[in-house]
Amino acid sequence: MKKLLKGLLCASLALAVSVPFFSCKKEAAGPVELTIWTHEDQNRTALEKKFIEEFQAANPNITVNYVTYPSGKIKDILVAGFAANQGPDIFNVEINDSYPFVVNGRVAPVDAVAAGYKNQKDLVDSYMDKMLDPVTLEGKVYGLPLELTNWCIYLNKKMMREAGLDPEWDAPRSWEDVMKLSEKLAIHNGEIITRRGFDFRYPYYLISWLPMVEQLGGKLISDDGKTAIIDNPAWIQVFDYMREFGPKGKNLGSPTYTAARKIFDNNNNEIAMSLSGLYQEQRMASTNPDFFKSDDWSVIPYPQWREAKEKVPCHYYGHYYMVNSQKSKEHQAAAWKLLGFMLSHAEDYLREVAIIQPKKSLFESETFKDMPYSKVFEEDLQNGTIVYYAENSPKIDALLKTAVESVMLSGLSSEEALATLRKSVQEVIDEK
């Protein structure tokens, strides 16, 4: 898969950043000025600026400029910066957008010692299994996780009790259970749904919908990277399920309604089950503390088909901090030293910003264990895999959206939707 991604991505980034690559140059020891580019997040910005102040106080020879950009713009700004050989020392974007920089040599390997570890093995051993795989190339690690997120199902136990259901016994374990439970919980006013039992996480199809196909043995792209859409029966079964679930079937949910995660915390008889991450607990505690403190909700694992060929939880996604390989060795070492210090505060990130760093120490901490149902998220995360990441992933996610919603909303047959999807995804992976 890494060879496939490298082949897919090198060409695209080479076009976007078609400038000569300059190796690091030696610089005399002395004051070092670092620049960080990252996406806007008001709470995280405040926390990280506090860490930077502490770091600068302990390292007076290092000055840090912390710059934020809107999430939707930072990728283009970053590409332009690298194209002009004026990229930042440190940057942070989603793995989809940062991986091309890795395979094109624009990112420096992690300096484990500068980051506070004995060596790379010590660094790798400090993280949960597989969490560094997306930034590991030819045996070297090229980034440190700021956050990795997976989704499970939040369940309103009060709503289930009021519907005559047992929240423990009747909680769904399979997609078949989800459908049956949704039928029992849904309330309609004509064609309008006033209460949904469950609804999907639209439009994040690569993250939260593709695993349904993979559970049945289907694949988005073949292992050799040459063929789109593997195992027709798996895809057809999941498309049929979406048709039956949506307005053209049993009318249990739809992309046209308010996102389930946005209304679950209200506890206002609107939605019984919602896909979301552990961060949702902190949002709930803030917006509806009485509900959060009650015994009226729980979290259950991502469902599996009864006849699933393999267990595939919801995919996880996230951001990695990386360091510009065009900078001097002194700048790189200072950058990894700063990142090592910032990211050593995993419990602070979790408590104050609801960000999960996949460190073993965090998962073993009382801070993590004290969060309700954190074990459910941990187990799904350990059994999961990261979302498909490549330069073409936004295009493919959009194609999945079109295919699923054509079945749910327009009544297109599963066979027609699959044929169109296969053709479109094949064209994307064939692009040079």
PDB file of N, CA and C in Angstrom, residues 397-429:
ATOM      1  N   ASP A 397     -13.676  10.300  -2.111  1.00  0.00           N
ATOM      2  CA  ASP A 397     -14.718  10.497  -1.101  1.00  0.00           C
ATOM      3  C   ASP A 397     -15.949  11.149  -1.727  1.00  0.00           C
ATOM      4  N   ALA A 398     -15.734  12.116  -2.616  1.00  0.00           N
ATOM      5  CA  ALA A 398     -16.850  12.777  -3.307  1.00  0.00           C
ATOM      6  C   ALA A 398     -17.597  11.798  -4.206  1.00  0.00           C
ATOM      7  N   LEU A 399     -16.872  10.885  -4.833  1.00  0.00           N
ATOM      8  CA  LEU A 399     -17.515   9.881  -5.691  1.00  0.00           C
ATOM      9  C   LEU A 399     -18.346   8.910  -4.864  1.00  0.00           C
ATOM     10  N   LEU A 400     -17.843   8.540  -3.694  1.00  0.00           N
ATOM     11  CA  LEU A 400     -18.628   7.680  -2.802  1.00  0.00           C
ATOM     12  C   LEU A 400     -19.901   8.391  -2.362  1.00  0.00           C
ATOM     13  N   LYS A 401     -19.776   9.663  -2.052  1.00  0.00           N
ATOM     14  CA  LYS A 401     -20.947  10.457  -1.658  1.00  0.00           C
ATOM     15  C   LYS A 401     -22.005  10.437  -2.761  1.00  0.00           C
ATOM     16  N   THR A 402     -21.583  10.685  -3.984  1.00  0.00           N
ATOM     17  CA  THR A 402     -22.518  10.697  -5.105  1.00  0.00           C
ATOM     18  C   THR A 402     -23.184   9.344  -5.272  1.00  0.00           C
ATOM     19  N   ALA A 403     -22.413   8.278  -5.157  1.00  0.00           N
ATOM     20  CA  ALA A 403     -22.959   6.933  -5.352  1.00  0.00           C
ATOM     21  C   ALA A 403     -23.977   6.577  -4.278  1.00  0.00           C
ATOM     22  N   VAL A 404     -23.598   6.790  -3.017  1.00  0.00           N
ATOM     23  CA  VAL A 404     -24.502   6.427  -1.917  1.00  0.00           C
ATOM     24  C   VAL A 404     -25.773   7.264  -1.968  1.00  0.00           C
ATOM     25  N   GLU A 405     -25.634   8.547  -2.191  1.00  0.00           N
ATOM     26  CA  GLU A 405     -26.799   9.421  -2.146  1.00  0.00           C
ATOM     27  C   GLU A 405     -27.676   9.277  -3.385  1.00  0.00           C
ATOM     28  N   SER A 406     -27.115   8.785  -4.493  1.00  0.00           N
ATOM     29  CA  SER A 406     -27.952   8.512  -5.662  1.00  0.00           C
ATOM     30  C   SER A 406     -28.875   7.339  -5.395  1.00  0.00           C
ATOM     31  N   VAL A 407     -28.391   6.400  -4.593  1.00  0.00           N
ATOM     32  CA  VAL A 407     -29.217   5.245  -4.217  1.00  0.00           C
ATOM     33  C   VAL A 407     -30.256   5.643  -3.180  1.00  0.00           C
ATOM     34  N   MET A 408     -29.836   6.429  -2.182  1.00  0.00           N
ATOM     35  CA  MET A 408     -30.731   6.793  -1.094  1.00  0.00           C
ATOM     36  C   MET A 408     -31.787   7.811  -1.518  1.00  0.00           C
ATOM     37  N   LEU A 409     -31.368   8.817  -2.288  1.00  0.00           N
ATOM     38  CA  LEU A 409     -32.242   9.952  -2.556  1.00  0.00           C
ATOM     39  C   LEU A 409     -32.881   9.937  -3.938  1.00  0.00           C
ATOM     40  N   SER A 410     -32.193   9.348  -4.919  1.00  0.00           N
ATOM     41  CA  SER A 410     -32.694   9.394  -6.299  1.00  0.00           C
ATOM     42  C   SER A 410     -33.280   8.078  -6.781  1.00  0.00           C
ATOM     43  N   GLY A 411     -33.095   7.036  -5.988  1.00  0.00           N
ATOM     44  CA  GLY A 411     -33.682   5.758  -6.364  1.00  0.00           C
ATOM     45  C   GLY A 411     -32.898   4.983  -7.399  1.00  0.00           C
ATOM     46  N   LEU A 412     -31.659   5.373  -7.663  1.00  0.00           N
ATOM     47  CA  LEU A 412     -30.831   4.628  -8.606  1.00  0.00           C
ATOM     48  C   LEU A 412     -30.600   3.225  -8.065  1.00  0.00           C
ATOM     49  N   SER A 413     -30.578   2.238  -8.942  1.00  0.00           N
ATOM     50  CA  SER A 413     -30.363   0.869  -8.483  1.00  0.00           C
ATOM     51  C   SER A 413     -28.935   0.703  -7.980  1.00  0.00           C
ATOM     52  N   SER A 414     -28.743  -0.257  -7.094  1.00  0.00           N
ATOM     53  CA  SER A 414     -27.412  -0.506  -6.554  1.00  0.00           C
ATOM     54  C   SER A 414     -26.440  -0.884  -7.662  1.00  0.00           C
ATOM     55  N   GLU A 415     -26.920  -1.660  -8.634  1.00  0.00           N
ATOM     56  CA  GLU A 415     -26.068  -2.099  -9.740  1.00  0.00           C
ATOM     57  C   GLU A 415     -25.617  -0.911 -10.590  1.00  0.00           C
ATOM     58  N   GLU A 416     -26.537   0.004 -10.864  1.00  0.00           N
ATOM     59  CA  GLU A 416     -26.181   1.185 -11.660  1.00  0.00           C
ATOM     60  C   GLU A 416     -25.212   2.090 -10.899  1.00  0.00           C
ATOM     61  N   ALA A 417     -25.477   2.271  -9.600  1.00  0.00           N
ATOM     62  CA  ALA A 417     -24.597   3.116  -8.786  1.00  0.00           C
ATOM     63  C   ALA A 417     -23.194   2.524  -8.721  1.00  0.00           C
ATOM     64  N   LEU A 418     -23.115   1.211  -8.586  1.00  0.00           N
ATOM     65  CA  LEU A 418     -21.812   0.564  -8.497  1.00  0.00           C
ATOM     66  C   LEU A 418     -21.051   0.668  -9.815  1.00  0.00           C
ATOM     67  N   ALA A 419     -21.742   0.481 -10.923  1.00  0.00           N
ATOM     68  CA  ALA A 419     -21.087   0.568 -12.232  1.00  0.00           C
ATOM     69  C   ALA A 419     -20.511   1.962 -12.461  1.00  0.00           C
ATOM     70  N   THR A 420     -21.278   2.970 -12.105  1.00  0.00           N
ATOM     71  CA  THR A 420     -20.801   4.350 -12.269  1.00  0.00           C
ATOM     72  C   THR A 420     -19.630   4.637 -11.344  1.00  0.00           C
ATOM     73  N   LEU A 421     -19.743   4.153 -10.114  1.00  0.00           N
ATOM     74  CA  LEU A 421     -18.673   4.374  -9.142  1.00  0.00           C
ATOM     75  C   LEU A 421     -17.382   3.708  -9.602  1.00  0.00           C
ATOM     76  N   ARG A 422     -17.489   2.475 -10.063  1.00  0.00           N
ATOM     77  CA  ARG A 422     -16.290   1.771 -10.509  1.00  0.00           C
ATOM     78  C   ARG A 422     -15.587   2.544 -11.635  1.00  0.00           C
ATOM     79  N   LYS A 423     -16.357   2.975 -12.606  1.00  0.00           N
ATOM     80  CA  LYS A 423     -15.791   3.698 -13.742  1.00  0.00           C
ATOM     81  C   LYS A 423     -15.106   4.982 -13.279  1.00  0.00           C
ATOM     82  N   SER A 424     -15.756   5.707 -12.379  1.00  0.00           N
ATOM     83  CA  SER A 424     -15.229   7.000 -11.932  1.00  0.00           C
ATOM     84  C   SER A 424     -13.980   6.838 -11.080  1.00  0.00           C
ATOM     85  N   VAL A 425     -13.992   5.872 -10.155  1.00  0.00           N
ATOM     86  CA  VAL A 425     -12.825   5.667  -9.301  1.00  0.00           C
ATOM     87  C   VAL A 425     -11.656   5.151 -10.120  1.00  0.00           C
ATOM     88  N   GLN A 426     -11.946   4.299 -11.111  1.00  0.00           N
ATOM     89  CA  GLN A 426     -10.873   3.803 -11.989  1.00  0.00           C
ATOM     90  C   GLN A 426     -10.204   4.957 -12.737  1.00  0.00           C
ATOM     91  N   GLU A 427     -10.997   5.900 -13.196  1.00  0.00           N
ATOM     92  CA  GLU A 427     -10.442   7.060 -13.890  1.00  0.00           C
ATOM     93  C   GLU A 427      -9.540   7.874 -12.955  1.00  0.00           C
ATOM     94  N   VAL A 428      -9.934   7.965 -11.689  1.00  0.00           N
ATOM     95  CA  VAL A 428      -9.133   8.721 -10.730  1.00  0.00           C
ATOM     96  C   VAL A 428      -7.796   8.050 -10.486  1.00  0.00           C
ATOM     97  N   ILE A 429      -7.807   6.736 -10.258  1.00  0.00           N
ATOM     98  CA  ILE A 429      -6.538   6.074  -9.941  1.00  0.00           C
ATOM     99  C   ILE A 429      -5.665   5.921 -11.186  1.00  0.00           C
TER     100      ILE A 429
END
